[in-house]
Tab-separated table of C-alpha atoms and ligand atoms in Angstrom:
chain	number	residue	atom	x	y	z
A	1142	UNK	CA	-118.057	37.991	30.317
A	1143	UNK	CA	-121.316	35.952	31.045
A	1144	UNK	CA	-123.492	38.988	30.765
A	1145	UNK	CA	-121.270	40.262	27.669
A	1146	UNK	CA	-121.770	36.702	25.721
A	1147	UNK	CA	-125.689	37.141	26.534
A	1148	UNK	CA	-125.724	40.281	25.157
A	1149	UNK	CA	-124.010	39.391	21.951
A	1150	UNK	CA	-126.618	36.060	21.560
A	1151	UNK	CA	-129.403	38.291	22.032
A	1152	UNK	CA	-128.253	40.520	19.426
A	1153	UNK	CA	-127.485	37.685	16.955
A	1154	UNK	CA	-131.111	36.184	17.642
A	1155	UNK	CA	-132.593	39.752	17.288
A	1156	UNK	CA	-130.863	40.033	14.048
A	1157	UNK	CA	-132.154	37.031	12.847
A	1158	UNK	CA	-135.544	38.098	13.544
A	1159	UNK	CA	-135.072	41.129	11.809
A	1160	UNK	CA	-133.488	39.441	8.615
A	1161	UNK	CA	-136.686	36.774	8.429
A	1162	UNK	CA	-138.969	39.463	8.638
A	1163	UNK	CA	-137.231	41.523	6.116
A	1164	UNK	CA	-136.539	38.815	3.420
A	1165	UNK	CA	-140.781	37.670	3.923
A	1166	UNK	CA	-141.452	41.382	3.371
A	1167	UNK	CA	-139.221	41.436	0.005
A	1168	UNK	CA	-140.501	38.077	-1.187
A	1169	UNK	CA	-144.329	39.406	-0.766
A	1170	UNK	CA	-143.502	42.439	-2.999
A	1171	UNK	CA	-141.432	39.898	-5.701
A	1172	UNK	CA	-143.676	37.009	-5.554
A	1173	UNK	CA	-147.155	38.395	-4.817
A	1174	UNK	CA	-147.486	41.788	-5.437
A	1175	UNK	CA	-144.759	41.706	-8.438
A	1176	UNK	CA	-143.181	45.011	-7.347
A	1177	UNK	CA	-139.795	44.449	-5.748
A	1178	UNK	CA	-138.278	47.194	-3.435
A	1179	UNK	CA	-134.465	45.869	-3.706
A	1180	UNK	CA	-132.469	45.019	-6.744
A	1181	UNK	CA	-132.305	40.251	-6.711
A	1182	UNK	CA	-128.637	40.803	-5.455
A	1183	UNK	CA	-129.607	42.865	-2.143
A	1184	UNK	CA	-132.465	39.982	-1.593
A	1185	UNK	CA	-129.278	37.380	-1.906
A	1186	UNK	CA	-127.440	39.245	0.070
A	1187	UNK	CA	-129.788	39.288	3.112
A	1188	UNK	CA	-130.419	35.324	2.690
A	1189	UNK	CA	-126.786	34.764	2.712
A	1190	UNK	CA	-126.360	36.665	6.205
A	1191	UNK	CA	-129.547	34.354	7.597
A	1192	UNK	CA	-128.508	31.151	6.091
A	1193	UNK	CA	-125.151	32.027	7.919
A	1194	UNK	CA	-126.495	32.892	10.958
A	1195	UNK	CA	-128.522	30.228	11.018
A	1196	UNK	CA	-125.433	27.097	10.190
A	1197	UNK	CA	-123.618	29.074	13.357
A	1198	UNK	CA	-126.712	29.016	15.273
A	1199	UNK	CA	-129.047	26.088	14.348
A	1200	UNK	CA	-131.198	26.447	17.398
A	1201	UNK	CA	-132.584	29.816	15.802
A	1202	UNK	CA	-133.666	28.306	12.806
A	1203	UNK	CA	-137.104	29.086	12.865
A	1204	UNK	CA	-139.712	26.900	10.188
A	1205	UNK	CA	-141.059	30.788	8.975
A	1206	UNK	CA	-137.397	31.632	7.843
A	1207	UNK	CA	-137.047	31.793	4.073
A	1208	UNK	CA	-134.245	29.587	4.166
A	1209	UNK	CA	-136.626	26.506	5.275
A	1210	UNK	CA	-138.445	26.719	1.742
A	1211	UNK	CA	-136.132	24.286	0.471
A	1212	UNK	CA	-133.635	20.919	1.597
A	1213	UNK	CA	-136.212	18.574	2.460
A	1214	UNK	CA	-136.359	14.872	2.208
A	1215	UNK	CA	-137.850	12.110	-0.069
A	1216	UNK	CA	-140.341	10.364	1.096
A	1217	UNK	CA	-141.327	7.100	1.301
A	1218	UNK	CA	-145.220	7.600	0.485
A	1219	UNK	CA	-147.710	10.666	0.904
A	1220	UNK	CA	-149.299	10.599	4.374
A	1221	UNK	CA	-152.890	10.974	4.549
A	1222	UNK	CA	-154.663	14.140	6.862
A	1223	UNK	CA	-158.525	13.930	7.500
A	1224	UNK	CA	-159.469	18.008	7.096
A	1225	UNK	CA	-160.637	19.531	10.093
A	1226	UNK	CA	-163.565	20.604	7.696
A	1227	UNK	CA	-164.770	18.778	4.591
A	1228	UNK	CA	-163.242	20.677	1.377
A	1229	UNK	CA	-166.671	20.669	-0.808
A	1230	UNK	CA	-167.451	20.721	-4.381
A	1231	UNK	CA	-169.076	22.933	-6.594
A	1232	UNK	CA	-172.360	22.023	-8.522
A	1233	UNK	CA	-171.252	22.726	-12.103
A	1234	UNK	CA	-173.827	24.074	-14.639
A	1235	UNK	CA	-173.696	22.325	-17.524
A	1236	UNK	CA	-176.212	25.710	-19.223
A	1237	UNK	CA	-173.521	28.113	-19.887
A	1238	UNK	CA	-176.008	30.158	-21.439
A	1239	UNK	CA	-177.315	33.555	-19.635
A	1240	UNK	CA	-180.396	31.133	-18.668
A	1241	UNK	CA	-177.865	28.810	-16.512
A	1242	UNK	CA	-177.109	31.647	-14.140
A	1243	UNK	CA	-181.069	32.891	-14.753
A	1244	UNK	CA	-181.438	29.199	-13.231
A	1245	UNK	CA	-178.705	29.978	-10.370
A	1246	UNK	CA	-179.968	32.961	-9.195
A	1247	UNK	CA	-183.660	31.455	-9.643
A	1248	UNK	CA	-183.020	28.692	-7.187
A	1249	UNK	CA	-180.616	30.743	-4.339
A	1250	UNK	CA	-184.328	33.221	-4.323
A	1251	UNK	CA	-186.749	30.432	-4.164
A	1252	UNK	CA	-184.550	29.524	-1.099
A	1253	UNK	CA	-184.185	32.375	0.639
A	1254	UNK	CA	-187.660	32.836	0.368
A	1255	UNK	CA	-187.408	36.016	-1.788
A	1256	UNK	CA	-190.639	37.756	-3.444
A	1257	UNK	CA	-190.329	39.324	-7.230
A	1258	UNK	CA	-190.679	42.580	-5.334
A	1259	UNK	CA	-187.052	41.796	-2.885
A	1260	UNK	CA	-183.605	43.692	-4.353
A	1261	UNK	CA	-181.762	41.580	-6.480
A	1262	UNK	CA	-179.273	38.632	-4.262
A	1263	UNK	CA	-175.303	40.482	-4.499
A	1264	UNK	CA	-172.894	37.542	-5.694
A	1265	UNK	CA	-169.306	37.505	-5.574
A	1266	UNK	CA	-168.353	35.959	-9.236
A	1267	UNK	CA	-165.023	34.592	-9.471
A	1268	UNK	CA	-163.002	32.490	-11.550
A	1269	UNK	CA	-162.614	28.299	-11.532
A	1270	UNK	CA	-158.437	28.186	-11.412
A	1271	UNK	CA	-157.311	25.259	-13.198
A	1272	UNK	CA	-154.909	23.552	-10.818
A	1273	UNK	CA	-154.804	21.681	-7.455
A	1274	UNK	CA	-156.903	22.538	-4.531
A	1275	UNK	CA	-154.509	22.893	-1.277
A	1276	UNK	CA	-155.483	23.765	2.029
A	1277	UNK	CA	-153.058	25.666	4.124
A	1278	UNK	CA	-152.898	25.705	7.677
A	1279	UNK	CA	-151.390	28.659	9.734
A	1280	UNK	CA	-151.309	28.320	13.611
A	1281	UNK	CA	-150.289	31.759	15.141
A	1282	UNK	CA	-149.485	33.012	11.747
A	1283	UNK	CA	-147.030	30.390	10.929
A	1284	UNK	CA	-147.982	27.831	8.281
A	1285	UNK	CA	-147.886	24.775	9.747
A	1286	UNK	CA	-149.032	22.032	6.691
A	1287	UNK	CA	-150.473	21.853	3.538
A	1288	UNK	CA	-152.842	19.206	2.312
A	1289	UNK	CA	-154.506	18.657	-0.516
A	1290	UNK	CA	-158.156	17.421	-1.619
A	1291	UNK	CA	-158.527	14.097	-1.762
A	1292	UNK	CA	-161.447	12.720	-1.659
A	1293	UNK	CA	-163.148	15.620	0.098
A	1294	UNK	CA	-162.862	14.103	3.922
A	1295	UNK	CA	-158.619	12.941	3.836
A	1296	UNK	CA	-156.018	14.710	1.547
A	1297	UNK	CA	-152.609	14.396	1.635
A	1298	UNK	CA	-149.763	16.006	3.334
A	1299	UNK	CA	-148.073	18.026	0.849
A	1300	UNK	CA	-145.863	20.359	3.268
A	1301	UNK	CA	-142.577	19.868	2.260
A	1302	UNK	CA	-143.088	20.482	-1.720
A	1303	UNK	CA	-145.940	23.311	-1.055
A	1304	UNK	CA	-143.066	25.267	1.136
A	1305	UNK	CA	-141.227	25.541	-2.097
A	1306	UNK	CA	-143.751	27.808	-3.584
A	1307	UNK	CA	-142.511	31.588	-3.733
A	1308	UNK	CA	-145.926	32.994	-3.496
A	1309	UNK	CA	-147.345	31.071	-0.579
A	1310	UNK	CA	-146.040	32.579	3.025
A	1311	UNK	CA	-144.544	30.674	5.334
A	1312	UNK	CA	-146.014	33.583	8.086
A	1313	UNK	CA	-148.786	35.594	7.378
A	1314	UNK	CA	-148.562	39.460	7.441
A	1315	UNK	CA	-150.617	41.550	10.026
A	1316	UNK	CA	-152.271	40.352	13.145
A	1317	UNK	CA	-152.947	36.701	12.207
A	1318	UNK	CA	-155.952	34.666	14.269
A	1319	UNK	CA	-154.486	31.387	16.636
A	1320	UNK	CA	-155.822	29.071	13.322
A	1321	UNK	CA	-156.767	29.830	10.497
A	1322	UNK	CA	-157.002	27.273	6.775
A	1323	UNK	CA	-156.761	29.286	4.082
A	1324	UNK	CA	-158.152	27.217	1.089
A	1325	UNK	CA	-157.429	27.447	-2.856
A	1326	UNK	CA	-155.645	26.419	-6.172
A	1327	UNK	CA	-151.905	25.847	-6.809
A	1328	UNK	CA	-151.199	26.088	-10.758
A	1329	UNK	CA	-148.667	27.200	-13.222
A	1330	UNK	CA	-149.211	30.650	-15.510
A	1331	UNK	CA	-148.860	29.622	-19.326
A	1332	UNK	CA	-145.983	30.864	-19.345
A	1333	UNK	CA	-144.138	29.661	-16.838
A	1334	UNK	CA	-144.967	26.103	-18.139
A	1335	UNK	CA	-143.977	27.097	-21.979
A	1336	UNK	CA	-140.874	28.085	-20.514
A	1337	UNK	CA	-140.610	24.640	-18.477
A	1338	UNK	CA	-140.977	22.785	-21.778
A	1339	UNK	CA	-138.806	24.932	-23.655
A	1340	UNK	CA	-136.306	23.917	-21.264
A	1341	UNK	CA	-137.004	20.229	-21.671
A	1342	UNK	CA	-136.739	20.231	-25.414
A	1343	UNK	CA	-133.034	22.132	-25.046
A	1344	UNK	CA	-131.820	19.366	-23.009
A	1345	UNK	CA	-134.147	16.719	-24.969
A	1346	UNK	CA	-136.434	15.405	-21.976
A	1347	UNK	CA	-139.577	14.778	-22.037
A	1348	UNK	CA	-142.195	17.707	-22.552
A	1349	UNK	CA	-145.266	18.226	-19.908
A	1350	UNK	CA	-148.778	17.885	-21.190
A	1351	UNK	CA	-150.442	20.374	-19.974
A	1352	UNK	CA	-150.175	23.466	-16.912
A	1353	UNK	CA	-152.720	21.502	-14.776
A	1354	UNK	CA	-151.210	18.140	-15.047
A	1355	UNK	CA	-147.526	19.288	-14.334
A	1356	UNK	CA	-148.571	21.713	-11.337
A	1357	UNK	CA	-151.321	18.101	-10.122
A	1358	UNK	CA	-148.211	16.062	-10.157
A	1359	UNK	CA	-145.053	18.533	-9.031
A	1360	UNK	CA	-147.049	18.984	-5.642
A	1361	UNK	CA	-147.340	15.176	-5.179
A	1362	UNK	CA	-144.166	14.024	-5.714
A	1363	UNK	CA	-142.465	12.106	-3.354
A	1364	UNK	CA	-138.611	14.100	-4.140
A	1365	UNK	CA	-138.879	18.246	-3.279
A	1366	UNK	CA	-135.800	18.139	-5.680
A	1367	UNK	CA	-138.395	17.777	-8.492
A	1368	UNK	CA	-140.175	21.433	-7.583
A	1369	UNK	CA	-136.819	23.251	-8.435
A	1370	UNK	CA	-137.442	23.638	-12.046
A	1371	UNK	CA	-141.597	23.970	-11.791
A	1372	UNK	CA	-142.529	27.673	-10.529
A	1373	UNK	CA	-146.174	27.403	-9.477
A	1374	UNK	CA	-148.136	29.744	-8.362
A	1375	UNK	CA	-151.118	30.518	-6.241
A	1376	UNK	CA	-154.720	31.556	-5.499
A	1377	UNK	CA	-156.546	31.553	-2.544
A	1378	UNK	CA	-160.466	31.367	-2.850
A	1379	UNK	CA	-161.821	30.629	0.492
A	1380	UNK	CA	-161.614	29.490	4.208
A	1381	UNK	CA	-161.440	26.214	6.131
A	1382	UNK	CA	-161.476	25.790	9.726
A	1383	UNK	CA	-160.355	28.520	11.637
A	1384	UNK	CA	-160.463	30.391	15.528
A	1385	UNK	CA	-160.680	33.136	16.956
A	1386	UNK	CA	-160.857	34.871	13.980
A	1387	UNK	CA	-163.669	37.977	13.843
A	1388	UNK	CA	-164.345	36.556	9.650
A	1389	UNK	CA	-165.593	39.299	7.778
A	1390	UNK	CA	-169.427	39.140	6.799
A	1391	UNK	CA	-169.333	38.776	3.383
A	1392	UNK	CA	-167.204	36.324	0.971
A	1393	UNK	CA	-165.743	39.149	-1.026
A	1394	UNK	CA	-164.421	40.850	2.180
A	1395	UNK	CA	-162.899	37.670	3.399
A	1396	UNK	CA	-161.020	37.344	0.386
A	1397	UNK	CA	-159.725	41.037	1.062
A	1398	UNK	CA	-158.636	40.002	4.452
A	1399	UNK	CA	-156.679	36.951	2.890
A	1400	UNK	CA	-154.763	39.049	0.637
A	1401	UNK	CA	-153.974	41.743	3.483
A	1402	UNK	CA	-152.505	38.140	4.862
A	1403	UNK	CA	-149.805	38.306	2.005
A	1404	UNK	CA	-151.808	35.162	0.131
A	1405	UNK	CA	-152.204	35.804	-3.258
A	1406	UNK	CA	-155.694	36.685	-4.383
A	1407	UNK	CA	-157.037	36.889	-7.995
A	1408	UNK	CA	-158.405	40.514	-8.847
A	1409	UNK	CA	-160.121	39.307	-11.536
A	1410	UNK	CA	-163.533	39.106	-9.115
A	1411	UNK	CA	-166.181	41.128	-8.636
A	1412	UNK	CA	-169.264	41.820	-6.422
A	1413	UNK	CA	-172.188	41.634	-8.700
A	1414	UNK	CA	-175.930	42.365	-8.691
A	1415	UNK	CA	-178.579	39.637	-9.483
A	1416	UNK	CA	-178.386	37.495	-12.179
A	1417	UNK	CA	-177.683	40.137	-14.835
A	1418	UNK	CA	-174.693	41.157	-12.712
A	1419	UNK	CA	-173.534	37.328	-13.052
A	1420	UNK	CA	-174.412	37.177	-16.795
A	1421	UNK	CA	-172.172	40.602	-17.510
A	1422	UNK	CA	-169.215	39.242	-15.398
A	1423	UNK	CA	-169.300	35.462	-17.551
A	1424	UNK	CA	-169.335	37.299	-20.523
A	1425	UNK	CA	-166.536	39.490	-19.579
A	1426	UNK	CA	-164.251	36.394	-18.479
A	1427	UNK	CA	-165.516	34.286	-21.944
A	1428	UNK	CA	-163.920	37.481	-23.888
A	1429	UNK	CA	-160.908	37.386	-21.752
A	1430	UNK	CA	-160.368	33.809	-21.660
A	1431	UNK	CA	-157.387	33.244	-23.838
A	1432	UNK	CA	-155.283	36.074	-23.101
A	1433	UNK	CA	-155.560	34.947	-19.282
A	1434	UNK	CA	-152.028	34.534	-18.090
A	1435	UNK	CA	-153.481	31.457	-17.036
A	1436	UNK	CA	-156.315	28.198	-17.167
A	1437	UNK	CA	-159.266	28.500	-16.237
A	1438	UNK	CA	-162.422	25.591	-15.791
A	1439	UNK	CA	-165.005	28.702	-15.762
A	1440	UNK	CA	-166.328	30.871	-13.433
A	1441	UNK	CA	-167.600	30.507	-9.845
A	1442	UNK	CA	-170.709	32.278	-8.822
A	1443	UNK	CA	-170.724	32.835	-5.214
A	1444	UNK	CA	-173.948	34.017	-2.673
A	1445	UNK	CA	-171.656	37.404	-1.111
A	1446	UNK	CA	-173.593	37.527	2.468
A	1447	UNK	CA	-172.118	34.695	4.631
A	1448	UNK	CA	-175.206	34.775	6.313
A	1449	UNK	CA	-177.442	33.612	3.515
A	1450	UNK	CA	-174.545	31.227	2.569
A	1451	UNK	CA	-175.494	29.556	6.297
A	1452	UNK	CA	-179.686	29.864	5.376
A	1453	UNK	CA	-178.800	28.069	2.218
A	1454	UNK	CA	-176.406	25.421	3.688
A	1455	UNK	CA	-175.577	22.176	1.538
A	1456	UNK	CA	-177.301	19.874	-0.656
A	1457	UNK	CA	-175.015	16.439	0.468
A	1458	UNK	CA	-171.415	17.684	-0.230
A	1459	UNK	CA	-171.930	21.047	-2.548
A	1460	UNK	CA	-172.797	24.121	-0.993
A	1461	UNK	CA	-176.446	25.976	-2.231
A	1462	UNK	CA	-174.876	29.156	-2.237
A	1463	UNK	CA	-172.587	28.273	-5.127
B	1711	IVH	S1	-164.966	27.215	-3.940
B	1711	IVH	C1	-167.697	25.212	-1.162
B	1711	IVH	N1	-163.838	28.741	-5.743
B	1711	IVH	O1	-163.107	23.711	-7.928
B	1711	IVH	C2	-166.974	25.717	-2.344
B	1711	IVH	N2	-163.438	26.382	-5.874
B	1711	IVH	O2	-165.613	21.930	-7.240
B	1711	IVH	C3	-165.620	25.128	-2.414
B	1711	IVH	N3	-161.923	25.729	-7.695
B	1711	IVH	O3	-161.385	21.369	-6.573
B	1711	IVH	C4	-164.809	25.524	-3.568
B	1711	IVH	N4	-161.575	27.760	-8.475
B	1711	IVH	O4	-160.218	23.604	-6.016
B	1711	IVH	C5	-164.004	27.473	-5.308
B	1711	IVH	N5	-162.891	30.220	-7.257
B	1711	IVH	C6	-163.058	28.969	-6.813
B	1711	IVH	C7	-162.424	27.868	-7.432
B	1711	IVH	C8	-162.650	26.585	-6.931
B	1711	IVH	C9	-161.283	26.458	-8.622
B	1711	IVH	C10	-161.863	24.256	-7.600
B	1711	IVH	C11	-161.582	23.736	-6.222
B	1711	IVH	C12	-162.263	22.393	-6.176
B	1711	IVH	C13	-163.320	22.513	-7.198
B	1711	IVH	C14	-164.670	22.626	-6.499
């Protein structure tokens, strides 16, 4: 009977297992990739067998299961985290003219030491999301806390409401590195946060001001209660401390490998030529702008090769290369 009861745990663990990773695979293809492979009732279905696995069996609650997104507790005060690595600024350019990235790509030459004569610099141009910068943490795969800005050297634990967000993974897909921070902005779409107000006005509460303000101040509230009725979303945009990680050599491929981790990725990027290549993409994004299902500050022009990011370094906190 001993050996039969062992057998049966073992299964019941190994189903577990199986139901976690299933219900992260189906909430990647609804949250990220926007392509579900089972109807919302078959997703429901597999939760309710975890979540009742897991009441039976609280010892193989695990903090990657889906069912650990939500139920935590309010806190007393946000606790503050010193990042492992600075989380930098961005010089802005106030010349939003084609001569402002002229002047960019000007400067990153004159640095690298570049003749007339070299091929032009290739720049990874991006967009500036409109949110809150966050920096996850994944040990072993497993995300472990989320913090956000600050001042630059301390942010502020943000875990237990950052959990709550669909798109962010609790485990990362593939073969993920011992530690790695995966850095970028938590917001809300337009229309997600017309839908929020709508919603407000039926049952006459106060209306939110704006996306950024609403997705700022879900994140650091005190009661995860308050994140039920705000769906925010998520893009990742770069790296903070990591190990034993072989990090791709250029920007644009590490934000390939990010999304192959299941963390949404904005495919509105591009790797560009030169300043003309920079110039084309801003006036691409200016046309765009308001039918973006989203904010945006701008655009971020980014040096591609991570090893001219590391010639150019840092001017106090804001990086040359950007
Ligand atoms: S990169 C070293 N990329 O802008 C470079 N930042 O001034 C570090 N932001 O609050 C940042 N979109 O959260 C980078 N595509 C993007 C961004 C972006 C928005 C925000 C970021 C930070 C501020 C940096």
């Amino acid at each position: 009977p001993v050996v039969a009861s062992l057998a049966a745990m073992n299964a019941t663990a190994e189903r577990a297992a199986q139901l976690r990773a299933l219900l992260n695979h189906h909430a990647h293809r609804y949250y990220v990739l926007d392509a579900p492979e089972i109807p919302d009732a078959e997703y429901d279905r597999l939760f309710q067998e975890l979540q009742a696995l897991e009441a039976a069996h609280p010892e193989l609650r695990t903090p990657d299961s889906p069912t650990q997104r939500v139920g935590g507790v309010v806190l007393d005060g946000l606790v503050a985290v010193r990042h492992a690595l600075p989380m930098l600024s961005i010089r802005t350019e106030t010349d939003t003219t084609a001569e402002g990235a002229r002047a960019f790509d000007a400067r990153v030459r004159r640095e690298l030491g570049l003749g007339d004569d070299a091929p032009p610099v290739a720049y990874n141009a991006e967009l500036k999301f409109d949110g809150l910068a966050i920096n996850l943490r994944y040990e072993d795969g497993v995300l472990v806390q989320a913090t956000t800005r600050g001042d630059g050297e301390t942010g502020e634990d943000v875990t237990q409401n950052v959990r709550t967000i669909g798109q962010i993974p609790l485990r990362l897909r593939g073969e993920a590195p011992p530690l790695i921070e995966i850095r970028g902005e938590a917001y809300m779409r337009r229309d997600d946060f017309e839908r929020l107000n709508e919603r407000q006005r039926e049952k006459g509460g106060k209306t939110f001001v704006n996306p950024r303000n609403t997705a700022a101040g879900a994140i650091r509230q005190l009661d995860p209660a308050g994140m039920a009725d705000k769906k925010l979303s998520f893009f990742a945009y770069g790296l903070g401390d990591q190990r034993g990680w072989a990090q791709p050599d250029t920007h644009s491929g590490t934000l390939d490998a990010i999304s192959a981790f299941g963390v949404p990725v904005s495919s509105d990027r591009r790797v560009v030529q030169g300043a003309e290549g920079l110039v084309a993409f801003h006036q691409e994004i200016a046309a765009r702008r308001d039918a973006l299902p989203f904010d945006i500050d701008g655009v971020v022009y980014k040096v591609d090769a991570i090893a001219l990011q590391q010639q150019l370094g840092f001017v106090t906190r804001e990086p040359r290369w950007a």
